XYZ file of C-alpha atoms in Angstrom:
311
model
C 14.916 25.970 1.434
C 18.019 28.219 1.609
C 16.193 30.842 -0.443
C 13.152 30.693 1.834
C 15.372 30.917 4.898
C 17.114 33.970 3.465
C 13.756 35.477 2.557
C 12.547 34.938 6.122
C 15.668 36.707 7.404
C 15.045 39.640 5.049
C 11.470 39.977 6.315
C 12.703 39.915 9.915
C 15.091 42.779 9.091
C 12.210 44.829 7.755
C 9.969 43.994 10.714
C 12.593 44.646 13.411
C 14.411 47.505 11.708
C 17.978 46.210 11.886
C 20.153 43.287 10.886
C 21.390 42.772 14.440
C 17.851 42.490 15.854
C 16.834 40.087 13.091
C 19.976 38.010 13.683
C 19.233 37.713 17.413
C 15.645 36.641 16.755
C 16.893 33.792 14.546
C 19.852 32.891 16.775
C 22.404 33.963 14.131
C 25.517 36.084 14.344
C 25.354 39.496 12.680
C 28.150 38.459 10.315
C 26.256 35.339 9.157
C 23.022 37.317 8.755
C 24.817 39.951 6.631
C 26.356 37.241 4.427
C 22.970 35.598 3.884
C 21.363 38.907 2.904
C 24.152 39.523 0.383
C 23.650 35.974 -0.950
C 19.939 36.685 -1.437
C 20.719 39.911 -3.323
C 23.290 38.153 -5.544
C 20.854 35.371 -6.307
C 18.123 37.816 -7.316
C 20.489 40.225 -9.060
C 19.017 43.286 -7.332
C 19.728 45.394 -4.268
C 17.110 44.894 -1.573
C 18.294 47.259 1.153
C 19.793 50.741 1.323
C 22.276 50.658 4.187
C 23.684 53.746 5.922
C 25.264 54.176 9.320
C 21.991 55.564 10.661
C 19.203 53.749 8.855
C 18.252 50.702 6.859
C 15.419 50.908 4.363
C 14.184 48.700 1.543
C 14.632 49.488 -2.121
C 11.592 49.342 -4.412
C 12.673 45.819 -5.348
C 12.919 44.972 -1.649
C 9.404 46.230 -1.046
C 8.094 44.143 -3.958
C 9.876 41.063 -2.622
C 8.454 41.609 0.855
C 4.924 42.044 -0.464
C 4.967 38.904 -2.610
C 7.310 36.811 -0.501
C 5.671 37.179 2.904
C 2.674 34.938 2.020
C 5.122 32.201 0.919
C 6.984 32.284 4.225
C 3.740 32.316 6.196
C 2.380 29.347 4.213
C 5.617 27.440 4.821
C 5.368 28.154 8.560
C 1.811 26.809 8.595
C 2.839 23.718 6.610
C 5.850 22.879 8.792
C 3.807 23.370 11.958
C 1.152 21.050 10.582
C 3.729 18.416 9.635
C 5.338 18.549 13.078
C 1.921 18.088 14.648
C 1.136 15.162 12.346
C 4.469 13.505 13.171
C 3.505 13.475 16.858
C -0.182 12.575 16.605
C -2.450 10.144 14.775
C -3.584 12.385 11.929
C -3.423 12.709 8.156
C -4.391 10.072 5.581
C -3.576 6.399 6.149
C -3.468 4.374 2.909
C -3.798 0.615 3.403
C -4.148 -2.295 0.979
C -5.772 -5.517 2.232
C -6.698 -8.840 0.549
C -10.314 -8.472 -0.545
C -12.066 -11.306 1.309
C -10.080 -10.964 4.528
C -10.496 -7.195 4.524
C -14.232 -7.402 4.010
C -14.789 -10.111 6.639
C -12.439 -9.057 9.429
C -11.018 -5.554 8.926
C -13.969 -3.589 7.580
C -16.140 -4.206 10.685
C -13.336 -2.839 12.899
C -12.875 0.466 11.061
C -15.640 2.458 12.812
C -14.060 1.686 16.201
C -10.582 2.658 14.997
C -11.753 5.908 13.418
C -13.718 6.840 16.539
C -10.472 6.588 18.502
C -8.673 8.904 16.074
C -11.012 11.663 14.829
C -8.208 13.530 12.998
C -7.385 10.500 10.851
C -8.563 9.833 7.288
C -8.558 6.286 5.866
C -8.097 5.085 2.293
C -8.713 1.316 2.184
C -7.814 -0.647 -0.975
C -9.360 -4.137 -1.028
C -7.481 -6.144 -3.632
C -5.885 -9.552 -4.025
C -3.201 -8.038 -6.259
C 0.273 -7.512 -4.799
C 0.552 -3.723 -4.616
C 3.812 -1.787 -4.896
C 3.729 0.113 -1.600
C 6.418 2.632 -2.466
C 5.407 3.140 -6.098
C 1.707 3.574 -5.260
C 2.228 5.737 -2.183
C 0.725 3.209 0.260
C 1.551 3.308 3.966
C 0.742 -0.286 4.827
C -0.301 -3.655 3.428
C -1.918 -6.644 5.103
C -0.463 -9.790 3.527
C -1.266 -13.432 4.110
C 1.083 -16.354 3.635
C 4.843 -16.741 3.590
C 6.626 -13.469 2.905
C 9.361 -13.238 0.326
C 12.612 -11.512 1.233
C 12.320 -7.794 0.528
C 13.201 -4.366 1.831
C 9.781 -4.105 3.465
C 9.288 -4.283 7.235
C 6.810 -6.896 8.474
C 4.938 -7.267 11.761
C 3.175 -10.563 12.454
C -0.476 -9.958 13.341
C -1.896 -13.468 13.650
C -1.420 -17.093 12.721
C -2.982 -18.358 9.502
C -3.898 -22.005 9.945
C -4.836 -23.754 6.725
C -6.934 -26.871 6.238
C -8.213 -29.193 3.549
C -11.978 -29.348 3.222
C -14.770 -30.519 0.956
C -18.547 -30.580 0.903
C -20.381 -33.572 2.426
C -21.863 -34.270 -1.005
C -18.446 -34.507 -2.660
C -17.154 -36.838 0.067
C -20.285 -38.999 -0.215
C -19.832 -39.379 -3.968
C -16.036 -39.776 -4.104
C -15.125 -41.150 -0.705
C -13.154 -39.709 2.214
C -9.337 -39.684 1.835
C -7.671 -41.760 4.548
C -4.054 -40.793 3.893
C -2.309 -37.965 1.972
C -1.526 -40.191 -1.002
C -5.299 -40.613 -1.574
C -5.494 -36.948 -2.641
C -3.871 -37.826 -5.971
C -7.065 -39.714 -6.900
C -9.390 -36.791 -6.106
C -10.449 -33.593 -7.805
C -8.678 -30.725 -6.062
C -9.278 -26.989 -6.347
C -6.197 -24.808 -6.729
C -5.346 -21.192 -6.077
C -3.354 -19.631 -8.926
C -1.503 -16.313 -8.688
C -0.661 -15.078 -12.184
C 0.591 -18.078 -14.124
C 1.830 -19.813 -10.987
C -0.207 -22.434 -9.181
C 1.042 -25.028 -6.751
C -0.223 -28.488 -7.617
C 1.889 -30.076 -4.866
C 0.370 -30.123 -1.374
C 2.660 -30.770 1.585
C 1.182 -32.360 4.687
C 2.784 -33.225 8.005
C 1.532 -36.059 10.202
C 1.497 -36.201 13.978
C 4.717 -38.202 13.805
C 6.426 -35.169 12.225
C 6.881 -36.833 8.839
C 6.067 -34.729 5.755
C 4.359 -36.052 2.642
C 4.249 -34.187 -0.688
C 1.356 -35.087 -2.968
C 0.877 -33.896 -6.550
C -2.819 -33.240 -7.074
C -4.945 -32.753 -10.161
C -7.457 -30.006 -10.766
C -10.052 -29.037 -13.330
C -10.527 -25.623 -11.680
C -7.990 -22.986 -10.735
C -8.564 -19.365 -9.700
C -6.683 -16.398 -8.300
C -9.668 -15.537 -6.074
C -10.343 -17.492 -2.916
C -14.084 -16.875 -3.170
C -14.215 -18.857 -6.418
C -12.413 -21.800 -4.806
C -14.712 -21.657 -1.778
C -17.843 -21.576 -3.948
C -16.552 -24.520 -5.968
C -15.914 -26.526 -2.784
C -19.398 -25.703 -1.480
C -20.787 -26.800 -4.850
C -19.161 -30.214 -4.536
C -16.501 -29.793 -7.244
C -13.582 -31.008 -5.173
C -11.248 -30.705 -2.188
C -9.900 -27.236 -1.445
C -7.082 -25.825 0.654
C -8.298 -22.864 2.697
C -7.299 -20.585 5.522
C -9.582 -21.217 8.487
C -10.556 -17.513 8.601
C -12.154 -17.955 5.178
C -14.225 -21.070 5.851
C -14.795 -21.110 9.625
C -18.532 -20.425 9.275
C -18.890 -23.129 6.615
C -17.090 -25.620 8.862
C -19.221 -24.727 11.900
C -22.420 -24.993 9.838
C -21.395 -28.328 8.301
C -21.422 -26.986 4.735
C -17.778 -28.087 4.531
C -16.018 -30.964 6.281
C -12.350 -31.228 7.224
C -10.303 -33.628 5.101
C -7.328 -35.429 6.696
C -7.740 -33.505 9.980
C -4.848 -35.399 11.592
C -2.428 -33.790 9.131
C -1.257 -30.169 9.152
C -0.196 -27.868 6.344
C 2.924 -25.640 6.398
C 2.946 -22.723 8.839
C 1.607 -19.447 7.534
C 0.743 -16.065 9.040
C -0.960 -12.707 8.529
C 1.389 -9.728 8.445
C 1.298 -5.951 8.424
C 3.924 -4.854 5.909
C 5.262 -1.326 5.500
C 8.046 0.412 3.577
C 11.367 0.650 5.368
C 11.600 4.019 7.108
C 13.703 5.467 9.877
C 10.551 6.560 11.690
C 7.194 4.797 11.559
C 4.396 7.349 11.272
C 2.091 7.432 14.314
C -0.971 6.681 12.167
C 0.707 3.522 10.809
C 1.845 2.363 14.247
C -1.621 3.039 15.700
C -3.320 0.879 13.047
C -0.848 -1.992 13.434
C -1.191 -1.925 17.229
C -4.982 -1.817 16.914
C -5.093 -4.858 14.616
C -2.678 -6.776 16.845
C -4.938 -6.076 19.813
C -8.136 -7.009 17.962
C -6.844 -10.222 16.401
C -5.115 -11.337 19.593
C -2.990 -14.404 20.284
C -5.920 -16.610 19.250
C -7.620 -14.981 16.242
C -11.416 -14.577 16.323
C -12.011 -17.216 13.646
C -10.089 -19.813 15.674
C -12.072 -18.882 18.801
C -15.235 -19.292 16.745
C -14.218 -22.754 15.561
C -13.235 -23.849 19.065
C -16.451 -22.623 20.708
C -19.150 -25.154 21.455
C -22.223 -24.842 19.225
C -25.087 -23.071 20.961
C -28.138 -25.163 21.738
C -31.334 -24.206 19.952
């Protein structure tokens, strides 16, 4: 950047005809401008200007530098102007990673509205249940569901993530309805597994505030929530699901709540971003938009609470 700054000064000297005029245009003293021109000549190993008491003219090397260097300075001016504009407006490319099912069900339908608000914005949406490295993969933002681990990332809570136990009516007819948490140990349960880790202990809290931990057994584990949901719908066992994932199944009666008087540990949906001194306007705009759309009571909870329409 020093070299480009010195090159810009040299071009100003040629355009304005004197070091003093160039110095004034860049808010420099004549002494500083002269030192920077000498530094540029030393760095290149050539003389760029012939100086006399009456005139200042470029050497052949100076002319060559001006001819080839001017496009570089002009391109840098265009780039810096563009970056300053981007820093103040919602523009550029926003790269976001979102869990696949949640992104498809709840974020994808909102994208046309968001992009209509910001016509200078480009979106790159990664739908994946893998935990992406935001910094390493050049991502601006991640939507993550669950309990966040301590990290150097910055998180904004978007919505609650209520979780429930559920099973198909057929499974409950064949195997009976659990009456208390301890009954779960006698049932087939369907488990989410991330990598080699899967939690086979479910913690439930009763209305009296007492917690009960139950170790469950499972013939089926998966890292994809859709597999667990399909297995529950197929009558293979009791599953633990976020309400956003199964709200339509619950409303339609394809799944039934199990132990509805007990709650599972608190969870939430977050927007997570790398730690930066300044949050880019495009990132802030997307986070604010999602916060507004999801609201205090998320749409899936409003759907569950609404009375069924009469046919």
